[in-house]
Short mmCIF file of C-alpha atoms in Angstrom, two decimals:
data_model
loop_
_atom_site.label_atom_id
_atom_site.label_comp_id
_atom_site.label_asym_id
_atom_site.label_seq_id
_atom_site.Cartn_x
_atom_site.Cartn_y
_atom_site.Cartn_z
CA MET H 1 13.99 42.31 -51.25
CA ARG H 2 11.60 43.21 -48.41
CA ARG H 3 9.59 40.02 -48.96
CA SER H 4 12.76 37.88 -48.82
CA PHE H 5 13.79 39.61 -45.60
CA ARG H 6 10.37 38.91 -44.01
CA LEU H 7 10.50 35.23 -44.97
CA ALA H 8 13.99 34.89 -43.53
CA LEU H 9 12.91 36.60 -40.28
CA LEU H 10 9.86 34.31 -39.89
CA ALA H 11 12.00 31.22 -40.52
CA THR H 12 14.45 32.37 -37.86
CA ILE H 13 11.67 32.92 -35.30
CA ALA H 14 10.06 29.55 -36.08
CA THR H 15 13.41 27.77 -35.80
CA PHE H 16 14.15 29.45 -32.45
CA GLY H 17 10.71 28.50 -31.05
CA PHE H 18 11.09 24.89 -32.14
CA THR H 19 14.60 24.67 -30.67
CA SER H 20 13.42 26.07 -27.32
CA ALA H 21 10.52 23.64 -27.10
CA PHE H 22 12.79 20.75 -28.15
CA ALA H 23 15.49 21.69 -25.66
CA ALA H 24 13.02 21.83 -22.79
CA ASP H 25 12.83 18.03 -22.83
CA TYR H 26 16.41 17.29 -23.86
CA GLY H 27 19.77 18.51 -22.70
CA GLY H 28 23.50 18.17 -23.17
CA GLU H 29 26.50 20.41 -22.75
CA GLY H 30 25.57 23.89 -21.72
CA TYR H 31 22.11 22.71 -20.61
CA SER H 32 20.60 24.83 -17.82
CA GLN H 33 17.10 25.39 -16.52
CA ALA H 34 16.12 27.50 -13.54
CA GLY H 35 12.34 27.26 -13.75
CA ILE H 36 9.56 29.48 -15.03
CA GLY H 37 10.65 32.96 -15.97
CA ALA H 38 14.38 32.20 -15.78
CA ARG H 39 16.89 32.83 -18.53
CA GLU H 40 17.72 29.71 -20.49
CA ASN H 41 20.87 28.87 -22.40
CA PHE H 42 21.04 25.93 -24.79
CA ASN H 43 24.28 25.51 -26.67
CA THR H 44 24.11 21.87 -27.78
CA VAL H 45 20.93 19.81 -27.79
CA ILE H 46 21.60 16.10 -27.15
CA PRO H 47 18.67 13.70 -26.57
CA ARG H 48 18.87 11.94 -23.22
CA VAL H 49 19.07 8.20 -23.68
CA ARG H 50 17.27 6.22 -20.94
CA PRO H 51 18.77 2.80 -20.14
CA SER H 52 16.38 -0.09 -20.64
CA GLY H 53 15.70 -2.92 -18.17
CA GLY H 54 15.52 -2.89 -14.41
CA VAL H 55 13.34 -0.70 -12.22
CA ARG H 56 12.98 3.06 -12.28
CA ILE H 57 14.59 4.89 -9.37
CA LYS H 58 11.34 6.80 -8.74
CA ASP H 59 9.59 3.48 -8.00
CA ILE H 60 11.99 2.37 -5.25
CA THR H 61 12.78 5.70 -3.57
CA THR H 62 11.08 8.65 -1.94
CA ILE H 63 12.18 12.20 -1.25
CA LYS H 64 12.75 12.91 2.43
CA GLY H 65 10.06 15.21 3.80
CA VAL H 66 7.57 14.49 0.99
CA ARG H 67 4.96 12.28 2.66
CA ASP H 68 1.24 11.70 3.11
CA ASN H 69 -0.73 12.68 6.21
CA GLN H 70 -3.51 10.61 7.75
CA LEU H 71 -6.94 12.06 8.47
CA VAL H 72 -9.84 10.64 10.50
CA GLY H 73 -13.38 11.74 11.24
CA TYR H 74 -16.68 10.60 12.73
CA GLY H 75 -19.94 10.96 10.85
CA LEU H 76 -23.32 9.52 9.91
CA VAL H 77 -24.45 7.55 6.88
CA ILE H 78 -28.12 7.99 6.01
CA GLY H 79 -30.51 6.49 3.46
CA LEU H 80 -29.99 2.85 4.42
CA GLN H 81 -32.77 0.38 3.71
CA GLY H 82 -33.38 -0.77 7.28
CA THR H 83 -29.80 -2.01 7.65
CA GLY H 84 -28.50 0.77 9.88
CA ASP H 85 -27.72 0.88 13.60
CA SER H 86 -30.37 -0.04 16.14
CA LEU H 87 -30.49 3.12 18.23
CA ARG H 88 -31.29 1.17 21.37
CA ASN H 89 -28.00 -0.79 21.09
CA SER H 90 -25.94 2.11 19.68
CA PRO H 91 -26.59 5.15 21.90
CA PHE H 92 -23.82 7.17 20.21
CA THR H 93 -25.71 6.94 16.92
CA GLU H 94 -28.85 8.31 18.56
CA GLN H 95 -26.90 11.15 20.20
CA SER H 96 -25.23 12.04 16.89
CA LEU H 97 -28.57 12.02 15.08
CA GLN H 98 -30.14 14.27 17.69
CA SER H 99 -27.19 16.68 17.59
CA MET H 100 -27.31 16.89 13.79
CA LEU H 101 -31.04 17.59 13.78
CA ASP H 102 -30.63 20.20 16.54
CA ARG H 103 -28.14 22.11 14.38
CA MET H 104 -30.73 22.05 11.59
CA GLY H 105 -33.45 23.44 13.86
CA VAL H 106 -35.31 20.17 14.50
CA ASN H 107 -35.91 19.24 18.14
CA VAL H 108 -36.20 15.47 18.63
CA ARG H 109 -34.89 15.22 22.18
CA SER H 110 -38.24 14.03 23.53
CA ALA H 111 -39.33 12.08 20.44
CA ASN H 112 -37.10 9.05 21.15
CA PRO H 113 -36.58 8.09 17.45
CA ARG H 114 -36.17 4.44 16.49
CA THR H 115 -35.08 4.68 12.85
CA ARG H 116 -32.92 1.97 11.26
CA ASN H 117 -31.80 4.02 8.28
CA VAL H 118 -28.82 5.70 9.98
CA ALA H 119 -25.39 4.31 10.85
CA ALA H 120 -22.46 5.82 12.73
CA VAL H 121 -19.21 5.51 10.79
CA VAL H 122 -15.52 6.34 11.03
CA VAL H 123 -14.06 8.05 7.96
CA THR H 124 -10.35 7.75 7.12
CA ALA H 125 -8.26 9.28 4.34
CA ASP H 126 -4.68 9.99 3.29
CA LEU H 127 -3.81 13.60 2.49
CA PRO H 128 -1.13 13.56 -0.25
CA ALA H 129 1.83 15.90 -0.14
CA PHE H 130 1.47 19.28 -1.89
CA SER H 131 -2.34 18.99 -2.00
CA GLY H 132 -3.99 22.37 -2.44
CA ILE H 133 -7.21 23.79 -1.08
CA GLY H 134 -10.19 22.71 -3.16
CA SER H 135 -8.69 19.49 -4.50
CA ARG H 136 -10.39 16.14 -3.82
CA ILE H 137 -9.16 12.95 -2.17
CA ASP H 138 -10.64 9.47 -1.73
CA ILE H 139 -12.09 8.43 1.62
CA ASN H 140 -12.88 5.10 3.29
CA VAL H 141 -16.00 4.65 5.44
CA SER H 142 -16.38 1.90 8.09
CA SER H 143 -19.34 1.15 10.31
CA LEU H 144 -18.98 1.78 14.04
CA GLY H 145 -22.24 0.31 15.38
CA ASP H 146 -24.28 -2.82 14.67
CA ALA H 147 -25.36 -1.89 11.12
CA SER H 148 -25.58 -4.92 8.84
CA SER H 149 -24.87 -3.08 5.57
CA LEU H 150 -23.96 0.39 4.29
CA MET H 151 -25.11 -0.28 0.73
CA GLY H 152 -27.11 2.57 -0.75
CA GLY H 153 -26.11 5.00 2.00
CA THR H 154 -24.92 8.60 1.75
CA LEU H 155 -22.31 10.11 4.02
CA VAL H 156 -23.41 13.39 5.59
CA MET H 157 -20.86 16.22 5.70
CA THR H 158 -18.08 14.95 7.96
CA PRO H 159 -15.01 16.96 9.05
CA LEU H 160 -11.69 15.10 8.82
CA TYR H 161 -9.08 15.90 11.44
CA GLY H 162 -5.32 15.64 11.42
CA PRO H 163 -3.06 14.60 14.32
CA ASP H 164 -2.97 18.22 15.51
CA GLY H 165 -6.77 18.36 15.90
CA GLU H 166 -7.31 20.77 13.00
CA ILE H 167 -9.85 20.18 10.20
CA TYR H 168 -8.05 19.55 6.90
CA ALA H 169 -10.86 18.14 4.76
CA VAL H 170 -14.61 17.61 4.67
CA GLY H 171 -16.15 14.41 3.31
CA GLN H 172 -19.59 13.81 1.83
CA GLY H 173 -21.18 11.70 -0.88
CA ALA H 174 -22.73 8.38 -1.88
CA LEU H 175 -20.93 5.22 -0.81
CA ALA H 176 -19.70 2.48 -3.12
CA VAL H 177 -19.97 -0.84 -1.24
CA SER H 178 -18.58 -4.00 -2.84
CA GLY H 179 -20.00 -6.56 -0.37
CA PHE H 180 -23.62 -7.45 0.25
CA SER H 181 -25.70 -9.27 2.85
CA SER H 182 -29.05 -10.99 2.33
CA GLU H 183 -31.05 -12.77 5.00
CA GLY H 184 -34.17 -14.90 4.89
CA THR H 185 -36.14 -16.88 7.43
CA ASN H 186 -33.83 -19.88 7.56
CA GLU H 187 -30.74 -18.80 5.67
CA SER H 188 -28.47 -15.79 5.24
CA LEU H 189 -25.83 -14.97 2.60
CA THR H 190 -22.95 -12.53 3.05
CA GLN H 191 -20.25 -11.78 0.50
CA GLY H 192 -17.38 -9.40 1.10
CA THR H 193 -17.67 -6.78 3.81
CA PRO H 194 -20.91 -4.80 3.42
CA THR H 195 -20.12 -2.61 6.45
CA THR H 196 -17.26 -0.77 4.72
CA GLY H 197 -17.39 1.49 1.68
CA ARG H 198 -15.40 3.98 -0.33
CA ILE H 199 -16.12 7.34 -1.91
CA ALA H 200 -13.86 8.27 -4.82
CA GLY H 201 -13.03 11.96 -4.55
CA GLY H 202 -15.41 12.20 -1.61
CA ALA H 203 -13.52 14.80 0.43
CA LEU H 204 -12.62 18.40 -0.31
CA ILE H 205 -9.39 19.76 1.16
CA GLU H 206 -10.04 22.86 3.27
CA ARG H 207 -6.59 23.40 4.79
CA GLU H 208 -3.06 22.79 3.51
CA VAL H 209 -0.38 21.12 5.56
CA PRO H 210 3.03 22.82 5.81
CA ARG H 211 4.77 21.97 2.57
CA ALA H 212 8.14 20.24 2.51
CA ASN H 213 10.89 22.47 1.13
CA VAL H 214 12.64 20.47 -1.58
CA ASP H 215 13.97 23.50 -3.48
CA THR H 216 17.25 23.35 -1.55
CA PRO H 217 20.86 22.83 -2.69
CA THR H 218 20.89 19.38 -1.03
CA ILE H 219 18.09 16.81 -1.39
CA THR H 220 17.90 13.51 0.49
CA MET H 221 16.54 10.45 -1.30
CA GLU H 222 15.35 7.44 0.75
CA LEU H 223 15.05 3.80 -0.37
CA ARG H 224 11.68 2.14 0.24
CA ASN H 225 13.46 -1.18 0.93
CA PRO H 226 16.83 -0.27 2.44
CA ASP H 227 19.79 -2.25 1.14
CA TYR H 228 23.50 -1.44 0.87
CA ARG H 229 23.93 -2.84 -2.64
CA THR H 230 20.80 -1.12 -3.95
CA ALA H 231 21.99 2.21 -2.53
CA ILE H 232 25.35 1.85 -4.32
CA ARG H 233 23.67 0.97 -7.60
CA VAL H 234 21.39 4.01 -7.36
CA VAL H 235 24.35 6.30 -6.67
CA ASP H 236 26.38 4.86 -9.56
CA ALA H 237 23.47 5.18 -12.01
CA ILE H 238 22.78 8.79 -11.00
CA ASN H 239 26.43 9.84 -11.19
CA ALA H 240 26.92 8.16 -14.58
CA PHE H 241 23.99 10.17 -15.91
CA ALA H 242 24.96 13.39 -14.12
CA VAL H 243 28.50 13.47 -15.51
CA GLY H 244 27.12 13.54 -19.05
CA ALA H 245 24.17 15.85 -18.33
CA TYR H 246 25.56 18.26 -15.72
CA GLY H 247 29.30 17.75 -16.04
CA LYS H 248 29.85 16.41 -12.49
CA PRO H 249 28.57 13.71 -10.10
CA VAL H 250 25.70 14.76 -7.84
CA ALA H 251 24.95 11.71 -5.63
CA ARG H 252 26.63 10.25 -2.56
CA GLU H 253 25.42 7.46 -0.28
CA GLN H 254 24.98 8.22 3.43
CA ASP H 255 23.97 4.77 4.62
CA TYR H 256 21.93 1.82 3.38
CA ARG H 257 18.76 3.97 3.26
CA ASN H 258 19.67 7.61 2.55
CA ILE H 259 21.32 9.10 -0.55
CA THR H 260 22.36 12.77 -0.70
CA LEU H 261 21.80 14.66 -3.95
CA THR H 262 23.50 17.96 -4.77
CA ARG H 263 21.25 19.95 -7.07
CA PRO H 264 22.90 21.93 -9.90
CA THR H 265 22.62 25.66 -9.30
CA LYS H 266 20.60 26.58 -12.39
CA LEU H 267 18.28 23.55 -12.31
CA SER H 268 14.93 23.48 -10.53
CA SER H 269 14.35 20.74 -7.95
CA THR H 270 11.29 19.44 -9.79
CA ARG H 271 13.15 18.96 -13.06
CA PHE H 272 16.20 17.57 -11.26
CA ILE H 273 14.18 14.91 -9.41
CA ALA H 274 12.21 14.06 -12.54
CA ASP H 275 15.39 13.51 -14.56
CA LEU H 276 16.89 11.18 -11.97
CA GLY H 277 13.63 9.30 -11.36
CA ASP H 278 13.55 7.91 -14.91
CA LEU H 279 16.93 6.18 -14.54
CA GLN H 280 16.71 2.42 -14.16
CA ILE H 281 18.65 -0.03 -11.99
CA ALA H 282 18.37 -3.65 -10.84
CA PRO H 283 17.58 -3.48 -7.09
CA ASP H 284 19.08 -6.08 -4.79
CA GLN H 285 17.04 -7.92 -2.17
CA ALA H 286 17.77 -9.80 1.02
CA ALA H 287 17.43 -13.58 1.13
CA ARG H 288 14.11 -14.04 2.89
CA VAL H 289 11.34 -16.62 3.25
CA VAL H 290 7.90 -15.30 4.24
CA ILE H 291 5.36 -17.72 5.70
CA ASP H 292 1.68 -17.09 6.42
CA GLU H 293 0.46 -20.03 8.49
CA ARG H 294 -3.18 -18.89 8.39
CA THR H 295 -3.52 -19.18 4.62
CA GLY H 296 -0.69 -21.62 3.93
CA THR H 297 1.19 -19.10 1.78
CA VAL H 298 4.96 -19.48 1.30
CA VAL H 299 7.04 -16.87 -0.56
CA ILE H 300 10.70 -17.68 -1.20
CA GLY H 301 13.12 -14.96 -2.33
CA GLN H 302 15.41 -15.34 -5.32
CA ASP H 303 18.67 -15.52 -3.32
CA VAL H 304 17.48 -18.10 -0.77
CA LYS H 305 19.85 -21.06 -0.48
CA ILE H 306 19.55 -24.32 1.46
CA SER H 307 22.59 -26.29 2.54
CA THR H 308 22.51 -30.03 1.95
CA VAL H 309 20.13 -31.69 4.42
CA ALA H 310 18.15 -34.94 4.56
CA VAL H 311 14.46 -34.38 5.27
CA THR H 312 11.64 -36.73 6.16
CA HIS H 313 8.08 -35.71 6.83
CA GLY H 314 5.32 -38.03 8.02
CA SER H 315 1.77 -37.22 9.07
CA LEU H 316 0.35 -38.63 12.30
CA THR H 317 -3.47 -38.82 12.49
CA VAL H 318 -5.18 -39.66 15.78
CA ARG H 319 -8.91 -40.39 15.56
CA ILE H 320 -11.15 -40.62 18.67
CA THR H 321 -14.71 -41.86 18.13
CA ASP H 322 -17.48 -41.92 20.76
CA THR H 323 -20.37 -44.32 20.04
CA PRO H 324 -23.48 -43.75 22.21
CA ASN H 325 -25.27 -46.84 23.62
CA VAL H 326 -28.60 -47.03 25.45
CA SER H 327 -28.61 -49.18 28.60
CA GLN H 328 -32.05 -50.51 29.54
CA PRO H 329 -32.74 -51.71 33.13
CA ALA H 330 -34.14 -55.16 33.82
CA PRO H 331 -37.94 -55.46 34.02
CA LEU H 332 -39.44 -54.58 37.42
CA SER H 333 -35.99 -53.52 38.72
CA ASN H 334 -36.97 -49.88 39.32
CA GLY H 335 -33.88 -48.92 37.31
CA GLN H 336 -33.46 -46.00 34.88
CA THR H 337 -32.52 -45.94 31.26
CA VAL H 338 -29.09 -44.33 30.79
CA VAL H 339 -26.92 -43.52 27.77
CA THR H 340 -23.35 -44.80 27.79
CA LYS H 341 -20.49 -44.16 25.38
CA ASP H 342 -17.98 -46.53 23.84
CA THR H 343 -14.72 -44.75 22.99
CA ASN H 344 -12.51 -46.00 20.16
CA VAL H 345 -9.00 -44.54 19.64
CA SER H 346 -6.99 -45.20 16.47
CA ALA H 347 -3.72 -43.75 15.15
CA GLU H 348 -2.40 -43.67 11.58
CA GLN H 349 0.99 -42.44 10.42
CA GLY H 350 1.92 -41.61 6.86
CA GLY H 351 5.12 -42.41 5.04
CA GLY H 352 8.42 -40.97 6.15
CA ASN H 353 10.92 -41.48 3.33
CA LEU H 354 14.15 -39.50 3.50
CA ALA H 355 14.85 -37.00 0.73
CA ILE H 356 17.89 -34.82 0.17
CA VAL H 357 17.10 -31.13 -0.21
CA GLN H 358 19.73 -28.67 -1.34
CA GLY H 359 19.77 -25.66 -3.58
CA ALA H 360 22.19 -23.08 -4.87
CA ASN H 361 19.38 -21.07 -6.47
CA LEU H 362 15.63 -20.61 -6.26
CA ASP H 363 14.85 -23.20 -8.95
CA ALA H 364 16.81 -25.92 -7.13
CA VAL H 365 15.13 -25.09 -3.81
CA VAL H 366 11.63 -25.30 -5.31
CA ARG H 367 12.40 -28.59 -7.11
CA GLY H 368 13.81 -30.06 -3.89
CA LEU H 369 10.70 -29.16 -1.88
CA ASN H 370 8.36 -30.36 -4.62
CA ARG H 371 10.15 -33.71 -4.65
CA LEU H 372 8.77 -34.37 -1.17
CA GLY H 373 5.18 -34.03 -2.46
CA LEU H 374 4.02 -31.94 0.51
CA LYS H 375 1.07 -29.67 1.04
CA PRO H 376 1.66 -26.04 2.07
CA THR H 377 1.38 -26.86 5.77
CA GLY H 378 4.05 -29.54 5.36
CA ILE H 379 6.35 -27.18 3.45
CA ILE H 380 5.97 -24.60 6.24
CA ALA H 381 6.92 -27.18 8.85
CA ILE H 382 9.92 -28.35 6.77
CA LEU H 383 11.21 -24.78 6.25
CA GLN H 384 10.93 -24.02 9.96
CA ALA H 385 12.83 -27.20 10.81
CA ILE H 386 15.53 -26.47 8.20
CA LYS H 387 15.93 -22.96 9.64
CA THR H 388 16.30 -24.42 13.15
CA SER H 389 19.01 -26.78 11.89
CA GLY H 390 20.93 -23.85 10.42
CA ALA H 391 20.71 -25.07 6.82
CA LEU H 392 18.36 -22.31 5.58
CA GLN H 393 20.60 -19.41 4.54
CA ALA H 394 17.89 -16.76 4.70
CA ASP H 395 15.69 -14.83 7.08
CA LEU H 396 12.50 -16.69 8.03
CA VAL H 397 9.53 -14.35 8.54
CA VAL H 398 6.41 -15.95 10.03
CA GLN H 399 3.23 -13.87 9.81
#
């Protein structure tokens, strides 16, 4: 009898432990969670079904007040193989080197050093939200003087300052430089940018920024790309989930960017935000055409439409050629030999056939532009002209 009672008691304890661990990740009616050390009550355990398709809400939104902070510092990179700053042309590098050696007990004020193994750099970093003292962050290092390469260099301990002038992190370590530069007597080769580098985990956080208080009854969620339709879809998806999980809607739109969330009383903010972040929606986007004239890049949004227009595009090429001629003076004329130029001007114009361009969707727009057989520069000119005529039903962004 005693043995049967022990087995029954152990089975009850094991079942209770499994149910608690299972209910920590799932919820249903009667689900409540107040955080570590709080009393928990699980009446019915129902697995939460995540809708498939679309984009997660956590990928298109941020929590108001939870943000990164930018840091900047000035330091020295040492150990370069003769590719550092020339101290004669970069006096700030020489002053920094002298100051660093003075702090180490080395007096070089009268030595007038001429080393080329040191470079002055600016160090930048982003301090993530809720970062604690002792954690590491990545830093970027960029040359400030006339150094030709930072490859093989090591950053000396550099304090990183915030906008308030306080030191929040200290950076140090070996640089990872992706570019390189090689130079010979008659030729030089440069690939990438050898005067910038990166140190993964190269800075230690020494001071914490004031933390955003998100453990409040009301939490504000912000869209990364504000849009009225996207905001409504986020609110509807959250409320549809909240009615089944918490028994009431918790989201309400403020405007096309901000959404107000009402946190359930017995639910921690971390768990509440994590639950809502996994929900998926189909975000809407504005009709927009982005043009980069420097690289010839054209990006057309899905909802861009072009009203029916007739387009012709012809190329005009003007060629001016100067041919030098030598004019010799007549014998015994005391004249001088001079060089004259014959100028030849020619103009050529390409075809200019009319083509009808119209499109009710992205596929029709692309096929209509491809029918003209244009290069990127021609497509850019056509899109700008169509926008001027009022037939491009989208925003035109020129970079």
